[in-house]
Amino acid sequence: MLSEQTAGTPLIEARGITKHYDGFTLDTVSFTVNEGEIVGFVGQNGAGKSTTIKALLGLFPIDGGEGRVLGTSSTELSRPSGAATKEQVGVVFDAVSLPEHLSVADVSHIYSRVYATWDARRFERLTAEFGLDARKTVKELSRGMGMKLSLACAFAHDARLLILDEATAGLDPMARDEMLDRLRDFVAEPGRAILMSSHITSDLERIADRIVCIEAGRIIFDLPKDAITDEMGVARCRATDFERVAASGIIPEHDLRCLRHDYGIDLLVPDRFAFAENFPEIPCDRMTIDDYLTLTLKGGVR
């Protein structure tokens, strides 16, 4: 039986999801995606992003914990009783999951039988706007065009939730800009949200509200995007600068996360504005998501 989603309930909930494979474990993964949010899901290749998404969608049984999508358990999503929830979820993986012989027009005919809410006119409008020829087959589409087809499918059945796994990776810069605008418009409607896995962190800097990072099957951090890009900084220190900062106590010693290079030391600064007041002579750049990932995953603590 479909669970009723109450006001304020996350649209996605991962509660300690665990899955064991030979050589890899998804280890008690927990995070949420709330109404109105775009959550960026980041991590290195093989970190567990796609596995987490597939676990949430109920594509395989898990060994522990629980996932819920729009109030429905991930286990139920794999059953006929979960069909009503799946109607409200648009999913795009990093590869087109459609038979290669189908034409773009055929895809619409098939999806109209899958989704009660399928809007064929909207699909035709989207594919035309995306430059997709209705006569072309899936096999004939470039990777970027294939991604556009998958995104058109996700947009054309009145979904409340989009789950995107590297969905913009094959798009050229102009197409990505257009797609990011569409994603912003999508989530601006009440009751909607997006979980977006991407290696293109500049896209996430433009539209994400939160960033969740997974590494070796475990969640490493879950932070508001603005806390990273608006508040933090990267100080470009010489060895003597680094020692002065460490001795000052402005950053607690256990938080002195840095990355050493031949030419100096990059230091993670929690508040770049306070740092600039105290050390105006040390260059301190705005933090990017890539910077934060690098310092968190590869940097050391003094």
Short mmCIF file of C-alpha atoms in Angstrom, two decimals:
data_model
loop_
_atom_site.label_atom_id
_atom_site.label_comp_id
_atom_site.label_asym_id
_atom_site.label_seq_id
_atom_site.Cartn_x
_atom_site.Cartn_y
_atom_site.Cartn_z
CA MET A 1 0.00 0.00 0.00
CA LEU A 2 1.33 3.45 -0.97
CA SER A 3 2.54 5.48 2.00
CA GLU A 4 1.03 8.95 2.48
CA GLN A 5 3.67 11.66 2.44
CA THR A 6 3.03 14.34 5.04
CA ALA A 7 4.05 17.98 4.83
CA GLY A 8 7.69 18.46 5.72
CA THR A 9 8.64 14.84 5.00
CA PRO A 10 11.76 14.54 2.82
CA LEU A 11 11.13 13.48 -0.75
CA ILE A 12 14.14 11.17 -0.46
CA GLU A 13 15.36 9.54 2.76
CA ALA A 14 18.39 7.27 3.06
CA ARG A 15 18.62 5.84 6.56
CA GLY A 16 21.72 3.76 7.14
CA ILE A 17 21.56 2.00 3.77
CA THR A 18 24.07 -0.84 3.67
CA LYS A 19 24.94 -3.17 0.81
CA HIS A 20 27.87 -5.62 0.74
CA TYR A 21 29.67 -6.70 -2.43
CA ASP A 22 32.98 -8.46 -2.89
CA GLY A 23 35.53 -5.70 -2.47
CA PHE A 24 33.03 -2.90 -1.78
CA THR A 25 30.49 -1.97 0.88
CA LEU A 26 27.89 0.76 0.85
CA ASP A 27 28.25 1.58 4.53
CA THR A 28 25.29 3.04 6.50
CA VAL A 29 24.56 5.78 3.97
CA SER A 30 22.21 8.44 5.34
CA PHE A 31 21.00 11.74 3.86
CA THR A 32 17.77 13.46 2.82
CA VAL A 33 16.44 15.52 -0.07
CA ASN A 34 13.73 17.97 0.95
CA GLU A 35 11.05 19.75 -1.01
CA GLY A 36 12.43 22.64 -3.04
CA GLU A 37 16.02 21.38 -2.88
CA ILE A 38 18.57 20.48 -5.50
CA VAL A 39 21.08 18.21 -3.79
CA GLY A 40 24.40 17.57 -5.53
CA PHE A 41 25.75 14.06 -4.94
CA VAL A 42 29.52 13.94 -5.49
CA GLY A 43 32.43 11.55 -5.12
CA GLN A 44 35.15 9.83 -7.09
CA ASN A 45 34.44 7.06 -9.60
CA GLY A 46 33.52 3.92 -7.71
CA ALA A 47 32.70 5.80 -4.50
CA GLY A 48 29.12 4.51 -4.40
CA LYS A 49 26.99 7.22 -6.02
CA SER A 50 25.24 5.03 -8.60
CA THR A 51 24.93 2.16 -6.13
CA THR A 52 23.20 4.47 -3.64
CA ILE A 53 20.80 5.76 -6.29
CA LYS A 54 19.92 2.24 -7.43
CA ALA A 55 19.40 1.16 -3.81
CA LEU A 56 17.01 4.07 -3.23
CA LEU A 57 15.07 3.09 -6.37
CA GLY A 58 14.73 -0.50 -5.14
CA LEU A 59 16.68 -1.95 -8.07
CA PHE A 60 18.34 -4.51 -5.77
CA PRO A 61 17.80 -5.71 -2.19
CA ILE A 62 19.86 -4.01 0.50
CA ASP A 63 21.50 -5.64 3.52
CA GLY A 64 20.57 -3.01 6.09
CA GLY A 65 18.93 0.34 6.67
CA GLU A 66 16.07 1.78 4.69
CA GLY A 67 15.43 4.03 1.73
CA ARG A 68 12.25 5.99 1.09
CA VAL A 69 11.24 7.88 -2.05
CA LEU A 70 8.18 10.14 -1.85
CA GLY A 71 7.22 8.35 1.35
CA THR A 72 7.38 4.87 -0.21
CA SER A 73 10.01 2.38 0.91
CA SER A 74 12.62 1.40 -1.66
CA THR A 75 11.63 -2.24 -1.18
CA GLU A 76 8.05 -1.42 -2.17
CA LEU A 77 9.23 0.46 -5.27
CA SER A 78 10.36 -2.86 -6.72
CA ARG A 79 6.81 -4.27 -6.39
CA PRO A 80 3.61 -3.54 -8.33
CA SER A 81 2.34 -1.64 -5.27
CA GLY A 82 5.09 0.94 -5.85
CA ALA A 83 3.91 1.84 -9.37
CA ALA A 84 1.98 4.94 -8.24
CA THR A 85 5.14 6.38 -6.67
CA LYS A 86 7.31 5.55 -9.69
CA GLU A 87 4.86 7.57 -11.83
CA GLN A 88 6.06 10.64 -9.91
CA VAL A 89 9.81 10.02 -10.29
CA GLY A 90 11.89 10.94 -13.33
CA VAL A 91 15.19 9.03 -13.52
CA VAL A 92 18.12 9.62 -15.86
CA PHE A 93 21.22 7.41 -15.72
CA ASP A 94 24.57 8.15 -17.35
CA ALA A 95 23.76 5.86 -20.28
CA VAL A 96 20.58 5.75 -22.36
CA SER A 97 18.57 2.78 -21.12
CA LEU A 98 16.41 2.31 -24.23
CA PRO A 99 16.55 -0.30 -27.02
CA GLU A 100 18.81 0.97 -29.80
CA HIS A 101 16.34 0.25 -32.63
CA LEU A 102 13.63 2.56 -31.27
CA SER A 103 13.09 5.92 -32.93
CA VAL A 104 12.50 9.05 -30.86
CA ALA A 105 8.83 8.93 -31.88
CA ASP A 106 8.62 5.24 -30.83
CA VAL A 107 9.88 6.19 -27.37
CA SER A 108 6.88 8.47 -26.87
CA HIS A 109 4.45 5.73 -27.95
CA ILE A 110 5.98 3.25 -25.50
CA TYR A 111 6.15 5.68 -22.58
CA SER A 112 2.50 6.63 -23.11
CA ARG A 113 1.66 3.04 -22.14
CA VAL A 114 4.02 3.10 -19.14
CA TYR A 115 2.99 6.40 -17.54
CA ALA A 116 -0.65 7.40 -17.01
CA THR A 117 0.56 11.00 -16.78
CA TRP A 118 2.58 10.90 -20.02
CA ASP A 119 2.23 14.14 -21.99
CA ALA A 120 3.00 13.33 -25.64
CA ARG A 121 2.67 16.95 -26.74
CA ARG A 122 5.13 18.11 -24.12
CA PHE A 123 7.55 15.36 -25.14
CA GLU A 124 7.29 16.44 -28.80
CA ARG A 125 7.85 20.07 -27.83
CA LEU A 126 10.87 19.21 -25.67
CA THR A 127 12.49 16.97 -28.28
CA ALA A 128 12.02 19.70 -30.89
CA GLU A 129 13.56 22.29 -28.56
CA PHE A 130 16.45 19.90 -27.88
CA GLY A 131 17.07 19.43 -31.63
CA LEU A 132 16.09 15.75 -31.66
CA ASP A 133 14.82 14.33 -34.95
CA ALA A 134 11.74 12.17 -34.25
CA ARG A 135 12.82 9.75 -37.01
CA LYS A 136 16.28 9.05 -35.63
CA THR A 137 16.88 5.85 -33.68
CA VAL A 138 18.51 5.67 -30.27
CA LYS A 139 21.52 4.02 -31.90
CA GLU A 140 22.01 7.02 -34.19
CA LEU A 141 22.09 9.57 -31.35
CA SER A 142 25.32 10.95 -29.95
CA ARG A 143 25.85 10.64 -26.21
CA GLY A 144 24.74 14.23 -25.72
CA MET A 145 21.61 13.75 -27.81
CA GLY A 146 20.89 10.52 -25.95
CA MET A 147 21.05 12.43 -22.67
CA LYS A 148 18.65 15.03 -24.08
CA LEU A 149 16.24 12.23 -25.02
CA SER A 150 16.43 10.77 -21.51
CA LEU A 151 15.86 14.19 -19.95
CA ALA A 152 12.89 14.84 -22.25
CA CYS A 153 11.39 11.57 -21.02
CA ALA A 154 11.95 12.58 -17.40
CA PHE A 155 10.28 15.97 -17.91
CA ALA A 156 7.28 14.64 -19.89
CA HIS A 157 5.34 12.67 -17.27
CA ASP A 158 4.69 15.31 -14.59
CA ALA A 159 7.28 13.98 -12.11
CA ARG A 160 7.64 15.51 -8.67
CA LEU A 161 11.16 14.22 -8.16
CA LEU A 162 14.10 13.97 -10.54
CA ILE A 163 17.01 11.61 -9.84
CA LEU A 164 19.85 12.35 -12.24
CA ASP A 165 23.03 10.26 -12.42
CA GLU A 166 25.63 12.18 -14.49
CA ALA A 167 22.80 13.37 -16.72
CA THR A 168 24.61 16.46 -18.03
CA ALA A 169 27.99 14.80 -18.64
CA GLY A 170 27.51 14.36 -22.38
CA LEU A 171 26.16 17.85 -23.07
CA ASP A 172 28.13 20.71 -24.59
CA PRO A 173 28.44 23.89 -22.47
CA MET A 174 25.50 25.70 -24.12
CA ALA A 175 23.24 22.67 -23.79
CA ARG A 176 24.27 22.27 -20.15
CA ASP A 177 23.40 25.89 -19.44
CA GLU A 178 19.97 25.39 -20.98
CA MET A 179 19.41 22.19 -19.01
CA LEU A 180 20.44 23.80 -15.72
CA ASP A 181 17.89 26.55 -16.34
CA ARG A 182 15.22 23.91 -16.92
CA LEU A 183 16.18 22.12 -13.71
CA ARG A 184 15.90 25.38 -11.76
CA ASP A 185 12.47 25.98 -13.27
CA PHE A 186 11.42 22.43 -12.41
CA VAL A 187 12.30 22.69 -8.73
CA ALA A 188 10.68 26.13 -8.42
CA GLU A 189 7.27 24.43 -8.59
CA PRO A 190 5.84 23.43 -5.16
CA GLY A 191 6.41 19.86 -3.99
CA ARG A 192 9.42 19.11 -6.19
CA ALA A 193 13.10 18.27 -5.65
CA ILE A 194 16.17 16.97 -7.48
CA LEU A 195 18.97 14.59 -6.51
CA MET A 196 21.79 15.17 -8.99
CA SER A 197 24.98 13.13 -9.19
CA SER A 198 27.65 14.92 -11.21
CA HIS A 199 31.39 15.18 -11.74
CA ILE A 200 30.85 18.63 -13.26
CA THR A 201 30.95 20.52 -9.98
CA SER A 202 30.66 23.90 -11.71
CA ASP A 203 27.09 22.87 -12.59
CA LEU A 204 26.39 22.15 -8.93
CA GLU A 205 27.89 25.48 -7.91
CA ARG A 206 25.30 27.16 -10.11
CA ILE A 207 22.14 25.36 -8.98
CA ALA A 208 22.65 23.09 -5.94
CA ASP A 209 21.41 23.92 -2.46
CA ARG A 210 23.38 21.18 -0.69
CA ILE A 211 26.36 18.99 -1.48
CA VAL A 212 26.58 15.40 -0.22
CA CYS A 213 29.90 13.61 -0.73
CA ILE A 214 30.42 9.87 -0.67
CA GLU A 215 33.82 8.17 -0.58
CA ALA A 216 34.49 4.40 -0.41
CA GLY A 217 30.82 3.77 0.33
CA ARG A 218 30.51 6.23 3.24
CA ILE A 219 29.10 9.75 3.47
CA ILE A 220 32.03 12.11 4.12
CA PHE A 221 30.16 15.39 4.33
CA ASP A 222 26.70 16.90 3.85
CA LEU A 223 26.88 20.71 3.69
CA PRO A 224 24.95 23.67 2.30
CA LYS A 225 26.60 24.62 -0.96
CA ASP A 226 26.84 28.26 0.12
CA ALA A 227 28.80 27.25 3.23
CA ILE A 228 31.48 25.95 0.87
CA THR A 229 31.49 28.52 -1.91
CA ASP A 230 30.50 31.69 0.00
CA GLU A 231 32.12 31.25 3.39
CA MET A 232 35.17 29.02 3.02
CA GLY A 233 38.46 29.78 1.32
CA VAL A 234 41.79 28.28 0.28
CA ALA A 235 44.82 30.06 1.71
CA ARG A 236 47.92 29.79 -0.49
CA CYS A 237 50.64 29.56 2.14
CA ARG A 238 54.38 29.30 2.24
CA ALA A 239 55.70 27.03 4.99
CA THR A 240 56.38 30.02 7.28
CA ASP A 241 52.86 31.40 6.62
CA PHE A 242 51.35 28.05 7.52
CA GLU A 243 53.22 27.90 10.82
CA ARG A 244 52.09 31.42 11.72
CA VAL A 245 48.45 30.54 11.00
CA ALA A 246 48.77 27.33 13.02
CA ALA A 247 50.31 29.19 15.97
CA SER A 248 47.60 31.88 15.92
CA GLY A 249 44.79 29.49 16.87
CA ILE A 250 42.38 31.14 14.41
CA ILE A 251 41.76 27.65 13.04
CA PRO A 252 41.58 24.87 15.66
CA GLU A 253 44.57 22.55 15.31
CA HIS A 254 42.39 19.50 14.64
CA ASP A 255 40.78 21.43 11.71
CA LEU A 256 44.06 22.43 10.04
CA ARG A 257 43.43 20.49 6.83
CA CYS A 258 46.02 21.16 4.15
CA LEU A 259 47.53 19.89 0.95
CA ARG A 260 51.28 20.29 0.44
CA HIS A 261 52.79 21.04 -2.98
CA ASP A 262 56.32 21.72 -4.18
CA TYR A 263 55.42 25.39 -4.42
CA GLY A 264 53.61 25.78 -1.10
CA ILE A 265 50.71 24.66 1.07
CA ASP A 266 46.97 24.98 0.36
CA LEU A 267 45.07 25.44 3.62
CA LEU A 268 41.33 24.99 4.11
CA VAL A 269 39.95 28.16 5.72
CA PRO A 270 36.48 27.88 7.34
CA ASP A 271 35.86 31.66 7.21
CA ARG A 272 37.83 33.43 4.49
CA PHE A 273 36.63 36.89 5.56
CA ALA A 274 37.91 36.51 9.15
CA PHE A 275 41.11 34.99 7.76
CA ALA A 276 41.66 37.99 5.46
CA GLU A 277 41.30 40.38 8.40
CA ASN A 278 43.88 38.48 10.42
CA PHE A 279 46.31 37.61 7.60
CA PRO A 280 45.80 40.18 4.83
CA GLU A 281 49.21 39.37 3.34
CA ILE A 282 48.37 35.69 2.69
CA PRO A 283 46.35 35.13 -0.52
CA CYS A 284 43.03 33.44 0.25
CA ASP A 285 40.88 32.40 -2.72
CA ARG A 286 37.19 31.63 -2.78
CA MET A 287 36.56 27.91 -2.21
CA THR A 288 35.13 25.85 -5.06
CA ILE A 289 33.46 22.48 -4.63
CA ASP A 290 36.45 20.90 -6.40
CA ASP A 291 38.82 22.60 -3.95
CA TYR A 292 36.82 21.34 -1.00
CA LEU A 293 36.67 17.80 -2.39
CA THR A 294 40.42 17.79 -2.98
CA LEU A 295 41.28 19.12 0.48
CA THR A 296 38.78 16.81 2.18
CA LEU A 297 39.64 13.62 0.30
CA LYS A 298 43.36 14.11 -0.35
CA GLY A 299 44.48 16.66 2.21
CA GLY A 300 45.99 15.88 5.57
CA VAL A 301 45.36 17.19 9.08
CA ARG A 302 48.34 18.76 10.82
#
